Amino acid sequence: MGVETSLWQRSRQAAYDEITSIAMGLFLDQGFEQTTIDQIASTAGISRRSFFRYFGTKEDIVLGDLASQGELVRAALEEVPSTVGPWEALREALHAVDALAIDPDVTMKIATMMYGTPSLRSRSIEKHLHWQTLLMPDIRRRLGIAEDDLADPAPGAIVASAIACLDAAGEVWVRGGGRDDLATLYDRAVSAVRGRS
């Protein structure tokens, strides 16, 4: 049974990867909004119904990894010693999962498409809200706030601000044609939010 399950999972992952590759090629070639689900399904040789077995929305093709990356950031954050402050711990966690590293050759076109497409932008924000839910418990502990104390806005404000800084840094990175270092841009954004020069 285990071997059969593993084979099924590998087959499903291979199909997922192939559909993603085909869709991304279409998006980058003719634009995200100009590419339809029917066109993706047809090019991939699957039915529209089969498409929805792999993806909930067209936006999920571009942003699918963003949700799972949130789980990686949470795991990395929990590995940072509890003596490290919340802002520094978040930076370490983002760095640990390469959220502050970008491959310019691969990412520029995708990032440009994301920041220039309203539906992708809003879906990205939605997934980042999920990150906030994942990361807040750790930050709450670092601040010495009891788990059941939901009256203090500090943990949510810090996590939301860090995510907003990451988003702002990414947008500036795209506008600058990928010339700047994303981690440096993130640090500058955080310094501005924290009132540091």
Short mmCIF file of C-alpha atoms in Angstrom, two decimals:
data_model
loop_
_atom_site.label_atom_id
_atom_site.label_comp_id
_atom_site.label_asym_id
_atom_site.label_seq_id
_atom_site.Cartn_x
_atom_site.Cartn_y
_atom_site.Cartn_z
CA MET A 1 0.00 0.00 0.00
CA GLY A 2 2.85 2.37 0.89
CA VAL A 3 4.55 1.80 -2.47
CA GLU A 4 1.27 2.38 -4.34
CA THR A 5 0.65 5.58 -2.39
CA SER A 6 4.17 6.78 -3.10
CA LEU A 7 3.78 6.02 -6.81
CA TRP A 8 0.47 7.89 -6.91
CA GLN A 9 2.01 10.88 -5.12
CA ARG A 10 4.94 10.96 -7.54
CA SER A 11 2.59 10.76 -10.52
CA ARG A 12 0.43 13.54 -9.13
CA GLN A 13 3.49 15.72 -8.43
CA ALA A 14 4.80 15.12 -11.96
CA ALA A 15 1.44 16.15 -13.43
CA TYR A 16 1.31 19.21 -11.15
CA ASP A 17 4.82 20.24 -12.21
CA GLU A 18 4.03 19.75 -15.90
CA ILE A 19 0.81 21.80 -15.76
CA THR A 20 2.62 24.52 -13.81
CA SER A 21 5.44 24.63 -16.37
CA ILE A 22 3.01 24.82 -19.30
CA ALA A 23 0.91 27.50 -17.61
CA MET A 24 3.91 29.63 -16.64
CA GLY A 25 5.16 29.46 -20.22
CA LEU A 26 1.79 30.73 -21.46
CA PHE A 27 1.63 33.45 -18.80
CA LEU A 28 5.09 34.75 -19.61
CA ASP A 29 4.50 34.53 -23.35
CA GLN A 30 1.09 36.17 -23.64
CA GLY A 31 0.27 37.61 -20.20
CA PHE A 32 -1.49 36.28 -17.14
CA GLU A 33 -4.88 37.86 -17.77
CA GLN A 34 -4.84 36.89 -21.45
CA THR A 35 -4.29 33.21 -20.63
CA THR A 36 -7.44 31.23 -19.85
CA ILE A 37 -7.86 28.09 -17.78
CA ASP A 38 -9.31 26.38 -20.85
CA GLN A 39 -6.17 27.24 -22.82
CA ILE A 40 -3.92 25.89 -20.06
CA ALA A 41 -5.94 22.67 -19.83
CA SER A 42 -5.99 22.22 -23.60
CA THR A 43 -2.23 22.81 -23.94
CA ALA A 44 -1.55 20.41 -21.06
CA GLY A 45 -3.83 17.79 -22.61
CA ILE A 46 -6.23 17.64 -19.67
CA SER A 47 -9.87 18.58 -19.08
CA ARG A 48 -10.97 21.73 -17.30
CA ARG A 49 -12.28 19.49 -14.51
CA SER A 50 -8.86 17.84 -14.17
CA PHE A 51 -7.25 21.28 -13.91
CA PHE A 52 -9.29 21.99 -10.79
CA ARG A 53 -8.07 18.78 -9.18
CA TYR A 54 -4.63 20.40 -9.04
CA PHE A 55 -5.37 24.12 -8.65
CA GLY A 56 -8.15 26.05 -6.96
CA THR A 57 -7.60 29.15 -9.12
CA LYS A 58 -5.40 30.30 -11.97
CA GLU A 59 -3.56 32.50 -9.46
CA ASP A 60 -2.56 29.41 -7.46
CA ILE A 61 -0.35 28.29 -10.35
CA VAL A 62 1.86 31.34 -9.83
CA LEU A 63 1.54 31.58 -6.05
CA GLY A 64 1.09 27.95 -5.01
CA ASP A 65 4.47 27.75 -3.30
CA LEU A 66 3.76 30.87 -1.25
CA ALA A 67 1.41 29.04 1.13
CA SER A 68 3.80 26.14 1.72
CA GLN A 69 6.67 28.60 2.14
CA GLY A 70 4.78 30.06 5.11
CA GLU A 71 5.03 26.68 6.83
CA LEU A 72 8.78 26.66 6.16
CA VAL A 73 9.14 30.16 7.63
CA ARG A 74 7.23 29.08 10.75
CA ALA A 75 9.47 26.01 11.19
CA ALA A 76 12.59 28.16 10.70
CA LEU A 77 11.27 30.77 13.15
CA GLU A 78 10.75 28.11 15.81
CA GLU A 79 14.42 27.08 15.38
CA VAL A 80 15.64 30.60 16.22
CA PRO A 81 16.63 30.80 19.93
CA SER A 82 13.93 32.36 22.11
CA THR A 83 16.44 34.97 23.32
CA VAL A 84 16.46 36.57 19.84
CA GLY A 85 14.06 39.49 19.51
CA PRO A 86 10.99 39.27 17.24
CA TRP A 87 12.23 41.43 14.35
CA GLU A 88 15.64 39.75 14.25
CA ALA A 89 14.06 36.28 14.57
CA LEU A 90 11.72 36.97 11.65
CA ARG A 91 14.64 38.11 9.52
CA GLU A 92 16.62 34.97 10.39
CA ALA A 93 13.64 32.79 9.51
CA LEU A 94 13.03 34.54 6.17
CA HIS A 95 16.73 34.23 5.35
CA ALA A 96 16.76 30.54 6.33
CA VAL A 97 14.10 29.67 3.73
CA ASP A 98 15.63 31.94 1.06
CA ALA A 99 12.64 34.30 1.14
CA LEU A 100 15.18 37.15 0.96
CA ALA A 101 17.09 35.57 -1.93
CA ILE A 102 16.02 35.91 -5.53
CA ASP A 103 17.28 34.29 -8.70
CA PRO A 104 17.15 37.29 -11.07
CA ASP A 105 16.98 35.23 -14.26
CA VAL A 106 13.97 33.19 -13.17
CA THR A 107 12.14 35.54 -10.87
CA MET A 108 12.08 38.93 -12.59
CA LYS A 109 9.43 38.07 -15.18
CA ILE A 110 7.29 36.25 -12.63
CA ALA A 111 7.60 39.02 -10.03
CA THR A 112 6.86 41.68 -12.65
CA MET A 113 3.75 39.74 -13.64
CA MET A 114 2.68 39.38 -10.01
CA TYR A 115 3.13 43.03 -9.04
CA GLY A 116 1.43 44.14 -12.26
CA THR A 117 -1.64 41.89 -12.03
CA PRO A 118 -4.31 42.93 -9.49
CA SER A 119 -5.75 39.41 -9.04
CA LEU A 120 -2.28 38.00 -8.35
CA ARG A 121 -1.52 40.83 -5.94
CA SER A 122 -4.70 40.26 -3.93
CA ARG A 123 -4.16 36.48 -3.87
CA SER A 124 -0.60 37.08 -2.68
CA ILE A 125 -1.89 39.27 0.16
CA GLU A 126 -4.39 36.55 1.09
CA LYS A 127 -1.60 33.97 1.34
CA HIS A 128 0.52 36.37 3.38
CA LEU A 129 -2.38 36.74 5.82
CA HIS A 130 -2.08 32.99 6.30
CA TRP A 131 1.62 33.52 7.07
CA GLN A 132 0.58 36.00 9.75
CA THR A 133 -1.59 33.37 11.45
CA LEU A 134 1.28 30.88 11.33
CA LEU A 135 3.97 33.21 12.70
CA MET A 136 2.10 35.13 15.40
CA PRO A 137 2.22 32.43 18.13
CA ASP A 138 6.03 32.39 18.09
CA ILE A 139 6.27 36.19 18.16
CA ARG A 140 3.73 36.29 20.99
CA ARG A 141 6.02 34.00 23.03
CA ARG A 142 9.08 36.12 22.23
CA LEU A 143 7.26 39.18 23.55
CA GLY A 144 6.32 37.32 26.74
CA ILE A 145 2.61 37.54 25.99
CA ALA A 146 0.41 34.68 27.21
CA GLU A 147 -1.12 32.47 24.51
CA ASP A 148 -4.63 33.26 25.64
CA ASP A 149 -4.00 37.03 25.78
CA LEU A 150 -5.52 38.15 22.52
CA ALA A 151 -5.90 41.78 23.57
CA ASP A 152 -2.34 42.84 22.71
CA PRO A 153 -1.96 43.91 19.05
CA ALA A 154 1.85 43.86 19.15
CA PRO A 155 2.46 40.32 17.77
CA GLY A 156 0.08 40.83 14.85
CA ALA A 157 1.47 44.29 14.14
CA ILE A 158 5.08 43.06 14.07
CA VAL A 159 4.36 40.07 11.81
CA ALA A 160 2.10 42.06 9.47
CA SER A 161 4.73 44.81 9.25
CA ALA A 162 7.52 42.35 8.48
CA ILE A 163 5.45 40.77 5.70
CA ALA A 164 4.55 44.23 4.35
CA CYS A 165 8.26 45.12 4.38
CA LEU A 166 9.03 41.97 2.38
CA ASP A 167 6.31 42.88 -0.13
CA ALA A 168 7.49 46.50 -0.40
CA ALA A 169 11.09 45.35 -0.89
CA GLY A 170 9.99 42.95 -3.64
CA GLU A 171 8.11 45.67 -5.46
CA VAL A 172 11.09 48.04 -5.33
CA TRP A 173 13.34 45.20 -6.49
CA VAL A 174 11.11 44.71 -9.54
CA ARG A 175 10.91 48.43 -10.33
CA GLY A 176 14.70 48.61 -10.13
CA GLY A 177 15.07 45.81 -12.66
CA GLY A 178 16.52 43.42 -10.07
CA ARG A 179 19.70 45.44 -9.60
CA ASP A 180 19.39 45.79 -5.82
CA ASP A 181 19.78 43.10 -3.19
CA LEU A 182 16.37 42.04 -1.85
CA ALA A 183 17.68 41.43 1.68
CA THR A 184 19.14 44.95 1.79
CA LEU A 185 15.85 46.42 0.57
CA TYR A 186 13.99 44.44 3.23
CA ASP A 187 16.34 45.73 5.95
CA ARG A 188 15.80 49.30 4.77
CA ALA A 189 12.04 48.83 4.84
CA VAL A 190 12.19 47.38 8.36
CA SER A 191 14.39 50.25 9.53
CA ALA A 192 11.86 52.74 8.19
CA VAL A 193 8.97 50.98 9.94
CA ARG A 194 10.90 50.78 13.21
CA GLY A 195 11.86 54.44 12.98
CA ARG A 196 15.55 53.85 12.50
CA SER A 197 17.69 55.74 10.02
#
